[in-house]
Short mmCIF file of C-alpha atoms in Angstrom, two decimals:
data_model
loop_
_atom_site.label_atom_id
_atom_site.label_comp_id
_atom_site.label_asym_id
_atom_site.label_seq_id
_atom_site.Cartn_x
_atom_site.Cartn_y
_atom_site.Cartn_z
CA MET A 210 -0.41 -22.29 -56.43
CA PHE A 211 -0.31 -22.51 -52.67
CA ASP A 212 -2.87 -21.04 -50.34
CA ASP A 213 -1.56 -18.79 -47.60
CA ARG A 214 -1.34 -21.52 -45.03
CA GLU A 215 0.61 -23.91 -47.22
CA LEU A 216 2.81 -21.16 -48.60
CA TRP A 217 3.65 -19.90 -45.14
CA LYS A 218 4.41 -23.41 -44.00
CA GLN A 219 7.02 -23.60 -46.73
CA ILE A 220 8.45 -20.17 -46.01
CA SER A 221 8.60 -20.61 -42.26
CA ALA A 222 10.41 -23.90 -42.82
CA GLY A 223 13.13 -21.95 -44.60
CA ASN A 224 12.19 -22.82 -48.17
CA ALA A 225 14.03 -20.04 -49.98
CA ASP A 226 12.66 -21.09 -53.37
CA ALA A 227 9.08 -20.72 -52.16
CA PHE A 228 9.91 -17.35 -50.66
CA GLU A 229 11.55 -16.11 -53.84
CA THR A 230 8.58 -17.27 -55.90
CA TRP A 231 6.26 -15.38 -53.61
CA TYR A 232 8.55 -12.36 -53.90
CA GLY A 233 8.33 -12.51 -57.67
CA GLU A 234 4.56 -12.57 -57.51
CA THR A 235 4.07 -9.80 -54.98
CA ALA A 236 7.07 -7.48 -55.27
CA PRO A 237 6.06 -5.43 -58.35
CA ARG A 238 2.84 -4.23 -56.75
CA LEU A 239 4.43 -3.71 -53.38
CA ARG A 240 7.14 -1.66 -55.00
CA SER A 241 4.54 0.47 -56.73
CA PHE A 242 2.80 1.04 -53.40
CA LEU A 243 6.05 2.02 -51.69
CA HIS A 244 7.07 4.25 -54.57
CA HIS A 245 3.85 6.19 -54.43
CA LEU A 246 4.11 6.33 -50.68
CA THR A 247 7.68 7.63 -50.48
CA GLY A 248 8.04 9.43 -53.78
CA SER A 249 11.42 7.84 -54.28
CA GLU A 250 12.30 4.77 -56.31
CA PRO A 251 15.54 4.08 -54.39
CA ALA A 252 13.65 4.40 -51.10
CA ALA A 253 10.94 2.10 -52.42
CA ASP A 254 13.54 -0.50 -53.38
CA ASP A 255 15.22 -0.25 -49.98
CA LEU A 256 11.96 -0.50 -48.09
CA MET A 257 10.83 -3.39 -50.21
CA GLN A 258 14.04 -5.26 -49.44
CA GLU A 259 13.65 -4.47 -45.74
CA THR A 260 10.07 -5.66 -45.79
CA TYR A 261 10.83 -9.02 -47.31
CA THR A 262 13.93 -9.45 -45.15
CA TYR A 263 11.83 -8.70 -42.08
CA ILE A 264 9.38 -11.39 -43.07
CA TRP A 265 12.07 -13.93 -43.94
CA ARG A 266 13.71 -13.47 -40.59
CA ARG A 267 10.51 -14.04 -38.67
CA PRO A 268 9.26 -17.52 -39.36
CA ASP A 269 6.87 -17.08 -36.43
CA GLY A 270 5.57 -13.75 -37.65
CA PHE A 271 2.50 -14.62 -39.67
CA ASP A 272 -0.63 -16.20 -38.26
CA PRO A 273 -2.92 -17.45 -41.05
CA ASP A 274 -5.84 -17.35 -38.65
CA ARG A 275 -5.55 -13.59 -38.29
CA GLY A 276 -5.55 -12.49 -41.90
CA THR A 277 -4.09 -12.97 -45.32
CA LEU A 278 -0.41 -13.11 -46.10
CA ARG A 279 -0.81 -10.25 -48.55
CA ALA A 280 -2.44 -8.05 -45.94
CA TRP A 281 0.38 -8.85 -43.54
CA LEU A 282 2.94 -8.01 -46.21
CA TYR A 283 1.40 -4.62 -46.92
CA GLY A 284 0.96 -3.90 -43.23
CA ILE A 285 4.68 -4.41 -42.66
CA ALA A 286 5.56 -2.38 -45.73
CA ARG A 287 3.35 0.47 -44.55
CA LYS A 288 5.07 0.46 -41.18
CA GLN A 289 8.49 0.42 -42.82
CA ALA A 290 7.44 3.39 -44.93
CA ALA A 291 6.10 5.20 -41.89
CA GLN A 292 9.43 4.73 -40.13
CA TRP A 293 11.19 5.97 -43.23
CA TRP A 294 9.06 9.09 -43.24
CA ARG A 295 9.83 9.75 -39.59
CA LYS A 296 13.53 9.69 -40.39
CA GLN A 297 13.17 12.35 -43.07
CA ARG A 298 14.21 15.65 -41.58
CA PRO A 299 11.75 18.46 -42.16
CA ALA A 300 14.51 20.56 -43.70
CA ASP A 301 15.34 17.86 -46.24
CA PRO A 302 13.86 18.34 -49.67
CA LEU A 303 11.38 15.58 -50.32
CA PRO A 304 12.97 12.91 -52.47
CA ASP A 305 10.20 13.19 -54.98
CA ASP A 306 10.80 11.73 -58.39
CA ARG A 307 7.12 11.28 -59.06
CA PRO A 308 6.04 14.53 -60.73
CA ALA A 309 8.30 14.06 -63.70
CA ARG A 310 7.23 10.47 -63.97
CA ALA A 311 3.62 11.38 -63.47
CA LEU A 312 3.76 13.80 -66.33
CA ALA A 313 5.89 11.66 -68.57
CA GLU A 314 4.31 8.30 -67.97
CA THR A 315 1.04 8.45 -66.12
CA ASN A 316 -0.27 11.68 -67.58
CA SER A 317 -2.59 11.81 -64.62
CA ILE A 318 -3.69 14.95 -62.83
CA LEU A 319 -5.20 12.81 -60.14
CA ALA A 320 -1.94 10.94 -59.63
CA ASP A 321 -0.22 14.25 -59.14
CA ALA A 322 -2.87 15.28 -56.64
CA PHE A 323 -2.55 11.94 -54.90
CA ASN A 324 1.17 12.45 -54.48
CA ARG A 325 0.52 15.68 -52.64
CA LEU A 326 -1.56 14.01 -49.94
CA PRO A 327 -0.10 13.21 -46.52
CA PRO A 328 1.60 9.77 -46.53
CA ASP A 329 -0.99 8.23 -44.21
CA ASP A 330 -3.83 9.21 -46.52
CA ARG A 331 -1.90 7.94 -49.52
CA ALA A 332 -1.24 4.61 -47.89
CA LEU A 333 -4.81 4.12 -46.86
CA LEU A 334 -6.30 5.06 -50.21
CA TRP A 335 -3.83 2.92 -52.12
CA LEU A 336 -4.41 -0.10 -49.93
CA ARG A 337 -8.14 0.24 -50.40
CA GLU A 338 -8.48 1.39 -53.99
CA VAL A 339 -5.57 -0.36 -55.64
CA GLU A 340 -4.90 -3.37 -53.47
CA GLY A 341 -8.52 -3.87 -52.56
CA HIS A 342 -8.02 -4.64 -48.90
CA SER A 343 -11.23 -4.95 -46.96
CA TYR A 344 -12.16 -2.71 -44.08
CA ALA A 345 -11.44 -5.58 -41.73
CA GLU A 346 -7.95 -6.07 -43.19
CA LEU A 347 -7.25 -2.36 -43.04
CA ALA A 348 -8.45 -2.25 -39.44
CA ALA A 349 -6.05 -5.06 -38.58
CA MET A 350 -3.17 -3.39 -40.41
CA LEU A 351 -3.73 -0.04 -38.76
CA ASP A 352 -4.83 -1.51 -35.44
CA VAL A 353 -7.93 0.66 -35.37
CA PRO A 354 -11.68 -0.09 -35.34
CA ILE A 355 -13.47 -0.58 -38.64
CA GLY A 356 -15.42 2.62 -38.06
CA THR A 357 -12.15 4.51 -37.94
CA VAL A 358 -11.10 2.96 -41.23
CA ARG A 359 -14.32 4.19 -42.78
CA SER A 360 -13.91 7.73 -41.46
CA ARG A 361 -10.23 7.90 -42.42
CA LEU A 362 -10.96 6.71 -45.92
CA PHE A 363 -13.61 9.34 -46.24
CA ALA A 364 -11.23 12.03 -45.01
CA ALA A 365 -8.52 10.86 -47.41
CA ARG A 366 -10.93 10.87 -50.34
CA GLU A 367 -12.10 14.34 -49.48
CA ALA A 368 -8.52 15.54 -49.25
CA LEU A 369 -7.77 14.05 -52.64
CA ARG A 370 -10.94 15.49 -54.12
CA ASP A 371 -10.05 18.91 -52.81
CA VAL A 372 -6.58 18.77 -54.32
CA TRP A 373 -7.87 17.31 -57.54
CA HIS A 374 -10.51 19.98 -58.00
CA SER A 375 -8.55 22.92 -56.72
CA PRO A 376 -7.85 25.30 -59.59
CA ALA A 377 -4.35 25.35 -60.98
CA PRO A 378 -2.31 28.39 -59.90
CA MET A 379 -3.04 31.33 -62.19
CA LYS A 380 -0.24 32.85 -64.10
CA GLY A 381 -0.29 36.60 -64.64
CA GLY A 382 -2.77 39.09 -63.21
CA ARG A 383 -6.51 39.11 -63.12
CA SER A 384 -8.25 40.23 -66.24
CA MET B 168 -39.82 10.01 -36.75
CA THR B 169 -36.17 10.28 -37.69
CA ALA B 170 -35.06 13.39 -39.54
CA MET B 171 -33.47 12.93 -42.94
CA PRO B 172 -29.69 13.28 -42.70
CA HIS B 173 -27.88 16.13 -44.34
CA CYS B 174 -25.20 15.81 -47.02
CA GLU B 175 -22.38 16.39 -44.56
CA ASP B 176 -23.69 13.57 -42.41
CA ALA B 177 -24.06 11.26 -45.40
CA ALA B 178 -20.68 12.01 -46.96
CA GLU B 179 -18.80 9.35 -44.97
CA TYR B 180 -21.33 6.78 -46.13
CA VAL B 181 -20.90 7.88 -49.73
CA SER B 182 -17.28 6.92 -49.27
CA ALA B 183 -18.33 3.58 -47.79
CA LEU B 184 -20.64 3.00 -50.77
CA ALA B 185 -17.70 3.60 -53.07
CA ASP B 186 -15.91 0.85 -51.19
CA GLY B 187 -18.73 -1.59 -51.77
CA GLU B 188 -19.98 -1.44 -48.20
CA THR B 189 -23.62 -1.41 -47.21
CA ILE B 190 -24.80 1.62 -45.26
CA PRO B 191 -27.65 2.47 -42.88
CA SER B 192 -31.01 2.94 -44.54
CA PRO B 193 -31.56 6.67 -43.79
CA PHE B 194 -28.26 7.53 -45.45
CA ALA B 195 -29.02 5.27 -48.38
CA GLN B 196 -32.34 7.10 -48.83
CA HIS B 197 -30.70 10.49 -48.68
CA ILE B 198 -27.98 9.60 -51.16
CA GLY B 199 -30.54 8.18 -53.54
CA ALA B 200 -32.41 11.45 -53.60
CA CYS B 201 -29.46 13.87 -53.42
CA THR B 202 -27.69 14.89 -56.61
CA ALA B 203 -24.79 16.41 -54.67
CA CYS B 204 -24.14 13.15 -52.85
CA GLN B 205 -24.40 11.21 -56.10
CA ALA B 206 -21.93 13.57 -57.70
CA ARG B 207 -19.58 12.94 -54.76
CA LEU B 208 -20.01 9.20 -55.22
CA HIS B 209 -19.13 9.49 -58.89
CA HIS B 210 -16.07 11.50 -58.01
CA TYR B 211 -14.94 8.87 -55.54
CA LEU B 212 -15.48 6.07 -58.03
CA ALA B 213 -13.62 7.97 -60.72
CA MET B 214 -10.74 8.65 -58.35
CA GLY B 215 -10.45 4.98 -57.51
CA ALA B 216 -10.52 3.98 -61.15
CA GLU B 217 -7.86 6.51 -62.00
CA LEU B 218 -5.61 5.35 -59.16
CA ARG B 219 -5.90 1.77 -60.35
CA ARG B 220 -5.09 2.88 -63.88
CA VAL B 221 -1.96 4.64 -62.68
CA ALA B 222 -0.98 1.63 -60.58
CA SER B 223 -1.41 -0.60 -63.60
CA LEU B 224 1.31 1.34 -65.36
CA ASP B 225 3.76 0.07 -62.73
CA ALA B 226 2.86 -3.58 -63.18
CA ASP B 227 5.61 -4.25 -65.70
CA GLN B 228 8.33 -2.40 -63.85
CA PRO B 229 11.21 -4.79 -63.07
CA VAL B 230 12.00 -5.35 -59.43
CA PRO B 231 15.50 -5.84 -58.07
CA ALA B 232 16.62 -9.32 -57.22
CA LEU B 233 15.81 -10.44 -53.73
CA SER B 234 18.74 -10.63 -51.37
CA ILE B 235 18.11 -12.84 -48.39
CA GLU B 236 20.43 -14.86 -46.28
CA LYS B 237 19.66 -18.51 -45.87
CA ARG B 238 18.15 -19.13 -42.50
CA ARG B 239 20.69 -20.39 -40.07
CA THR B 240 20.65 -23.97 -38.92
CA THR B 241 23.01 -25.40 -36.39
CA ARG B 242 24.79 -28.26 -37.99
CA SER B 243 27.66 -30.50 -37.39
CA VAL B 244 29.55 -32.82 -39.62
CA TRP B 245 31.75 -35.27 -37.90
CA LYS B 246 34.29 -37.97 -38.39
CA LYS B 247 36.91 -38.33 -40.99
CA GLY B 248 36.95 -40.36 -44.14
CA LEU B 249 36.26 -38.15 -47.09
CA GLU B 250 36.24 -40.97 -49.57
CA THR B 251 33.02 -42.08 -48.01
CA MET B 252 31.60 -38.69 -47.24
CA ARG B 253 31.50 -36.64 -50.35
CA ILE B 254 29.05 -34.09 -49.11
CA PRO B 255 26.54 -33.18 -51.79
CA LYS B 256 26.37 -29.72 -53.24
CA TYR B 257 23.46 -28.63 -51.13
CA ALA B 258 25.21 -29.56 -47.97
CA PHE B 259 28.26 -27.65 -49.07
CA ALA B 260 26.22 -24.55 -49.63
CA LEU B 261 25.12 -24.67 -46.04
CA LEU B 262 28.54 -25.64 -44.91
CA VAL B 263 29.85 -22.31 -46.02
CA LEU B 264 27.32 -20.65 -43.77
CA ALA B 265 27.33 -22.46 -40.54
CA VAL B 266 28.79 -25.88 -40.51
CA VAL B 267 31.28 -27.03 -37.97
CA VAL B 268 33.37 -29.96 -39.00
CA LEU B 269 34.49 -31.95 -36.03
CA ALA B 270 37.34 -34.16 -35.32
CA SER B 271 36.01 -36.98 -33.24
CA SER B 272 38.89 -36.74 -30.82
CA LEU B 273 38.09 -33.17 -29.97
CA THR B 274 37.79 -32.29 -26.34
CA VAL B 275 34.28 -31.23 -25.56
CA ILE B 276 33.88 -28.18 -23.43
CA LYS B 277 30.41 -27.52 -22.14
CA VAL B 278 29.03 -24.07 -22.32
CA GLY B 279 27.43 -22.65 -19.25
CA ALA B 280 24.49 -24.88 -18.58
CA HIS B 281 21.31 -23.55 -17.05
CA SER B 282 18.25 -25.46 -16.15
CA SER B 283 16.23 -22.51 -17.34
CA GLY B 284 18.09 -21.94 -20.59
CA SER B 285 16.32 -21.76 -23.89
CA VAL B 286 18.88 -23.63 -25.96
CA LEU B 287 18.81 -27.38 -25.82
CA MET B 288 22.21 -29.01 -26.07
CA LEU B 289 21.91 -32.59 -27.21
CA LYS B 290 24.69 -35.04 -26.57
CA LEU B 291 24.46 -37.88 -29.04
CA THR B 292 26.34 -41.10 -28.58
CA GLY B 293 26.31 -43.66 -31.36
CA PRO B 294 27.14 -47.35 -31.40
CA ASP B 295 30.80 -46.48 -31.84
CA GLY B 296 30.77 -44.81 -28.43
CA VAL B 297 31.79 -41.43 -29.79
CA SER B 298 29.73 -38.49 -28.57
CA HIS B 299 28.75 -35.39 -30.51
CA GLN B 300 26.86 -32.27 -29.60
CA CYS B 301 24.24 -30.25 -31.34
CA PHE B 302 22.19 -27.26 -30.25
CA ILE B 303 18.57 -26.31 -30.78
CA ASP B 304 17.38 -22.80 -30.03
CA THR B 305 13.83 -23.27 -28.73
CA THR B 306 13.05 -19.57 -28.96
CA ARG B 307 13.18 -19.75 -32.71
CA LYS B 308 10.80 -21.65 -34.87
CA ASP B 309 12.37 -24.27 -37.03
CA TYR B 310 15.90 -23.94 -35.75
CA PRO B 311 16.86 -27.57 -36.03
CA CYS B 312 20.13 -29.27 -35.44
CA GLY B 313 21.39 -31.29 -38.36
CA MET B 314 24.30 -33.67 -38.25
CA PHE B 315 25.82 -35.47 -41.18
CA GLY B 316 28.82 -37.70 -41.32
CA GLN B 317 30.33 -41.04 -40.64
CA MET B 318 29.38 -43.01 -37.57
CA GLY B 319 30.80 -46.48 -37.27
CA GLY B 320 30.54 -47.99 -40.71
CA ASP B 321 27.65 -45.84 -41.83
CA SER B 322 27.08 -42.51 -43.40
CA VAL B 323 24.47 -40.99 -41.12
CA GLY B 324 22.14 -38.03 -41.40
CA LEU B 325 20.25 -36.78 -38.36
CA MET B 326 17.90 -33.86 -37.88
CA PHE B 327 16.44 -32.87 -34.53
CA ARG B 328 13.65 -30.41 -33.84
CA VAL B 329 12.00 -29.38 -30.59
CA GLN B 330 8.29 -29.53 -31.32
CA SER B 331 7.07 -28.44 -27.92
CA ARG B 332 8.39 -27.79 -24.45
CA ASP B 333 6.89 -28.09 -21.01
CA GLU B 334 9.61 -27.24 -18.52
CA ASP B 335 12.13 -30.03 -18.95
CA ARG B 336 9.80 -32.25 -20.92
CA ILE B 337 10.06 -31.78 -24.61
CA GLN B 338 8.66 -33.35 -27.70
CA LEU B 339 11.59 -34.13 -29.92
CA GLY B 340 11.13 -34.66 -33.64
CA VAL B 341 13.80 -36.82 -35.20
CA GLN B 342 14.55 -37.53 -38.83
CA SER B 343 17.30 -40.03 -39.47
CA LYS B 344 18.87 -42.16 -42.11
CA ALA B 345 21.94 -44.36 -42.27
CA TYR B 346 23.51 -45.98 -45.30
CA PRO B 347 26.45 -48.34 -45.31
CA ILE B 348 29.60 -46.64 -46.44
CA GLY B 349 30.41 -47.51 -49.99
CA THR B 350 26.85 -47.38 -51.24
CA PRO B 351 25.86 -44.60 -53.64
CA GLU B 352 23.32 -43.29 -51.14
CA ALA B 353 26.04 -42.85 -48.53
CA ASN B 354 27.89 -40.48 -50.84
CA HIS B 355 24.96 -38.12 -51.04
CA MET B 356 23.83 -37.88 -47.47
CA GLY B 357 22.75 -34.36 -46.65
CA ASP B 358 19.92 -31.99 -45.83
CA SER B 359 18.02 -32.74 -48.99
CA VAL B 360 17.89 -36.41 -48.06
CA VAL B 361 17.00 -36.01 -44.40
CA ASP B 362 14.49 -33.20 -44.87
CA ASN B 363 12.27 -35.49 -46.88
CA LEU B 364 12.20 -38.25 -44.32
CA PRO B 365 9.25 -38.81 -42.00
CA GLN B 366 9.68 -37.28 -38.59
CA VAL B 367 9.40 -39.54 -35.58
CA GLN B 368 8.24 -37.96 -32.32
CA TYR B 369 9.83 -38.81 -29.01
CA SER B 370 8.99 -37.62 -25.52
CA PHE B 371 12.22 -36.60 -23.94
CA GLU B 372 13.04 -35.22 -20.53
CA VAL B 373 16.14 -33.13 -20.16
CA GLY B 374 18.40 -34.79 -17.63
CA GLN B 375 17.33 -38.26 -18.72
CA VAL B 376 18.84 -40.41 -21.44
CA LEU B 377 16.70 -41.33 -24.41
CA LYS B 378 17.69 -44.29 -26.52
CA ILE B 379 16.33 -44.50 -30.01
CA ASP B 380 16.94 -46.98 -32.74
CA ILE B 381 18.22 -45.66 -36.04
CA GLU B 382 17.48 -48.06 -38.84
CA GLY B 383 20.71 -49.36 -40.28
CA LEU B 384 22.80 -47.85 -37.51
CA GLY B 385 21.57 -49.17 -34.20
CA ALA B 386 21.02 -47.51 -30.86
CA LEU B 387 21.63 -43.81 -30.46
CA SER B 388 21.72 -42.39 -26.95
CA ILE B 389 20.49 -38.86 -26.53
CA ALA B 390 21.13 -36.79 -23.44
CA GLY B 391 20.31 -33.15 -23.10
CA GLU B 392 20.76 -30.09 -21.00
CA TRP B 393 19.70 -26.49 -21.20
CA THR B 394 22.17 -23.77 -22.02
CA ASP B 395 21.74 -20.07 -22.44
CA HIS B 396 23.02 -19.71 -25.97
CA VAL B 397 24.12 -21.49 -29.08
CA PRO B 398 27.90 -21.39 -29.06
CA VAL B 399 29.48 -19.56 -31.92
CA LEU B 400 31.59 -22.64 -32.55
CA PRO B 401 29.60 -25.60 -31.31
CA GLU B 402 31.85 -28.30 -29.95
CA GLN B 403 34.81 -26.72 -31.70
CA GLY B 404 37.89 -26.15 -29.65
CA ALA B 405 37.01 -22.55 -29.19
CA ASN B 406 37.97 -22.80 -25.57
CA HIS B 407 41.34 -24.16 -26.59
CA LEU B 408 42.84 -21.54 -28.79
CA ASP B 409 46.16 -23.24 -28.50
CA PRO B 410 46.24 -26.06 -31.07
CA ALA B 411 47.36 -29.50 -30.01
CA PRO B 412 50.60 -31.03 -31.36
CA ASP B 413 50.26 -31.96 -35.03
CA GLN B 414 46.83 -30.41 -35.09
CA VAL B 415 45.83 -28.20 -38.01
CA ARG B 416 42.80 -26.04 -37.53
CA ILE B 417 41.35 -24.04 -40.37
CA LEU B 418 38.46 -21.78 -39.48
CA SER B 419 36.66 -19.59 -41.98
CA PRO B 420 39.68 -19.27 -44.27
CA LEU B 421 40.21 -16.28 -46.51
CA LEU B 422 42.81 -16.82 -49.23
CA LEU B 423 44.94 -14.00 -50.56
CA LYS B 424 47.10 -14.34 -53.64
CA ASP B 425 49.56 -11.51 -54.08
CA ASN B 426 47.50 -9.53 -51.57
CA GLN B 427 44.27 -10.02 -53.51
CA VAL B 428 41.42 -12.05 -52.10
CA VAL B 429 40.89 -15.04 -54.36
CA GLY B 430 38.83 -17.26 -52.09
CA ASP B 431 36.55 -16.83 -49.09
CA MET B 432 35.14 -19.72 -47.11
CA GLU B 433 33.25 -17.71 -44.53
CA GLY B 434 31.88 -19.98 -41.84
CA GLY B 435 33.53 -23.16 -43.07
CA MET B 436 35.83 -24.89 -40.66
CA THR B 437 37.56 -28.11 -39.88
CA GLU B 438 40.53 -29.50 -38.04
CA VAL B 439 42.72 -32.58 -38.12
CA ASP B 440 45.05 -34.30 -35.71
CA GLY B 441 48.12 -36.16 -36.82
CA ARG B 442 50.50 -36.03 -39.73
CA SER B 443 48.54 -38.56 -41.73
CA GLN B 444 45.51 -36.31 -41.78
CA VAL B 445 45.02 -33.37 -44.12
CA VAL B 446 42.71 -30.43 -44.37
CA TRP B 447 41.24 -30.06 -47.84
CA VAL B 448 40.26 -26.52 -48.77
CA ASN B 449 38.69 -26.17 -52.18
CA TYR B 450 38.08 -22.74 -53.69
CA GLU B 451 36.07 -22.36 -56.84
CA ASN B 452 38.20 -21.27 -59.80
CA VAL B 453 41.31 -21.52 -57.65
CA GLY B 454 41.71 -25.20 -56.91
CA ARG B 455 42.46 -27.59 -54.11
CA PHE B 456 44.78 -26.94 -51.20
CA LEU B 457 45.78 -29.81 -48.96
CA ILE B 458 47.30 -28.69 -45.69
CA CYS B 459 49.13 -31.09 -43.43
CA SER B 460 51.38 -30.94 -40.41
CA GLY B 461 53.72 -33.37 -42.14
CA PRO B 462 55.40 -33.37 -45.55
CA MET B 463 53.62 -34.57 -48.67
CA LYS B 464 54.95 -35.39 -52.09
CA GLY B 465 54.77 -32.30 -54.27
CA ALA B 466 53.95 -30.03 -51.34
CA ILE B 467 55.76 -26.87 -50.46
CA GLN B 468 56.61 -25.83 -46.95
CA ALA B 469 54.47 -23.09 -45.53
CA THR B 470 54.87 -20.85 -42.54
CA SER B 471 52.18 -20.88 -39.92
CA PHE B 472 51.97 -18.01 -37.48
CA LEU B 473 48.91 -17.37 -35.35
CA ASN B 474 45.99 -17.25 -37.78
CA ARG B 475 47.97 -17.17 -41.01
CA VAL B 476 49.48 -19.74 -43.29
CA SER B 477 51.91 -18.18 -45.77
CA PHE B 478 53.55 -19.83 -48.76
CA ARG B 479 54.85 -19.13 -52.24
CA ILE B 480 53.99 -21.07 -55.37
CA ASP B 481 55.20 -20.26 -58.88
CA GLY B 482 56.36 -16.82 -57.83
CA HIS B 483 53.04 -15.92 -56.23
CA THR B 484 52.61 -15.19 -52.56
CA TYR B 485 49.69 -16.87 -50.84
CA VAL B 486 48.37 -16.10 -47.39
CA MET B 487 45.50 -18.01 -45.86
CA VAL B 488 43.97 -15.96 -43.08
CA THR B 489 41.80 -17.88 -40.64
CA GLY B 490 39.71 -17.14 -37.58
CA ALA B 491 41.90 -18.90 -35.04
CA PRO B 492 45.48 -20.10 -34.52
CA VAL B 493 46.20 -22.72 -37.14
CA SER B 494 48.95 -24.83 -35.75
CA ARG B 495 51.34 -25.17 -32.86
CA SER B 496 54.17 -25.69 -35.31
CA GLU B 497 55.50 -22.93 -37.51
CA LYS B 498 55.94 -25.45 -40.31
CA LEU B 499 53.09 -26.79 -42.37
CA TRP B 500 52.98 -28.35 -45.80
CA VAL B 501 50.67 -27.22 -48.53
CA LEU B 502 49.95 -29.16 -51.69
CA TYR B 503 48.29 -27.00 -54.31
CA GLN B 504 46.39 -28.69 -57.11
CA PRO B 505 44.79 -26.00 -59.28
CA ASP B 506 43.28 -28.44 -61.73
CA PHE B 507 41.80 -30.89 -59.30
CA GLY B 508 38.21 -31.64 -60.28
CA VAL B 509 35.56 -32.49 -57.74
CA PRO B 510 33.41 -35.34 -59.04
CA ASP B 511 30.03 -33.89 -58.19
CA GLY B 512 30.89 -30.40 -59.35
CA THR B 513 30.95 -28.82 -55.92
CA ASN B 514 33.75 -26.32 -55.94
CA THR B 515 33.91 -24.39 -52.69
CA PHE B 516 34.11 -26.40 -49.53
CA ILE B 517 36.32 -27.45 -46.70
CA THR B 518 36.72 -30.88 -45.26
CA GLU B 519 39.37 -33.21 -44.00
CA GLY B 520 40.51 -36.80 -44.18
CA ASP B 521 43.29 -39.29 -44.38
CA LEU B 522 45.99 -38.34 -46.85
CA LYS B 523 46.19 -41.90 -48.15
CA GLN B 524 42.56 -41.75 -49.12
CA ILE B 525 42.36 -38.19 -50.31
CA ALA B 526 45.63 -37.99 -52.26
CA PRO B 527 47.47 -41.31 -52.24
CA GLU B 528 49.91 -39.98 -54.81
CA ALA B 529 51.12 -37.43 -52.24
CA VAL B 530 52.04 -39.95 -49.56
CA LEU B 531 55.79 -40.11 -49.02
CA PRO B 532 57.24 -43.50 -48.22
CA GLU B 533 58.72 -42.15 -45.05
CA ASN B 534 55.55 -40.37 -44.05
CA GLN B 535 54.38 -42.77 -41.43
CA PRO B 536 51.35 -41.89 -39.39
CA ARG B 537 52.20 -40.95 -35.83
CA LYS B 538 48.87 -41.15 -34.19
#
């Protein structure tokens, strides 16, 4: 098991085997992140490929002194997802394959609520709650002060809490 | 005396608490005494736990295979003599991507040189007096120049890297190895060998000549100049589209059989001069094609026109489409050996050599070299 510095040394030297090993270790979780961020498995797969290709093509891109390789990976993926969202036309139906999956597989009301949050809130909450990135890492990823990370996380949690606790739409008239 | 904060003021710090952060004392006091804030904290913690549970369901989802291109390295392979230069499999894999195979007699045309360029063109002259070029893009990390082939009586592997640059002064990292031709090590010279060698650092000033000693080979002179780009075809006769007499040039050949693509050697290239020299194109699951400007025993006559070599074998039409004019002559000879086995198992490659060494059984008595 390499530490970030040694692993990156191998990758930046063009060691495709090391890169593919790292891909195998990190891709499943990154894909999950991108899937929940975009709502589309094909989009998640495309963005994941673009993310790793981006990294592979930039042997100068990562500086071990400025953070972890995993934080850098997720930062790039988040940006790729943000670009993807910008390309979605407002008139396009959202490519959302999550609700069916949420009901069929996750059976989670909260997951459904999460998927209705704005993408930025989703990304931030996921990176914090699931991936466990520190405030400092999130600040570096988002290029904002740590205080802003704290306030944005709070806002995202409140948004999720509101959606989670909002009553389901009533069917029929009032009794 | 500081007033106790209200719930709305403390809410952001409830979120921070849920993240494992410490918070200012007044807010900690308020949250400790406020059931509403504690309820909010429990909600946040439950939300986080539920998100992690949902994420855990994805952990076993298969991910698609990674598709990355191998990072490009400028490389050159030079000199003829295939019997002594059976390039190992690894080298062949790269060869398909970016290798230029050089004929030592090739005319060298310099690309536009600039003192302020970012690409270092190295001119390497070995003990045999033959010069070769390689290019290092200093704007890209780890963009070395690798050269593998025969120099004098040795099979030589060289790798050059620019470690640092200060105007025209550079720190040049060199890895090198030379084995006498005929030794087992000489047959397997390639990236995998040279990459594992220690790197020797040299201070080098562009415009000056650096002489280094390569163990087993002797003195190697290195001169350099800045250019503005890495040529698409380093040192290849790209500036001479018109082939020389008896020259056969095969560049990135695509093979069609009855109008179906049966072999693709994208990026592979070589050229030979003289009727005693042959180009050897080997396609996996197709076989070996030897192409010569002169007749060979068992060969059929092919038609060469611009970038195509056309021929018929056993009722099938073959067309080899290449990236540049193949030959000055309209007549070429092609010897097809579908069952030829490559000793080390490498199946797709292109190289060249002397017909007598590559396929002695195909030499015609009257086929005298005319070099």
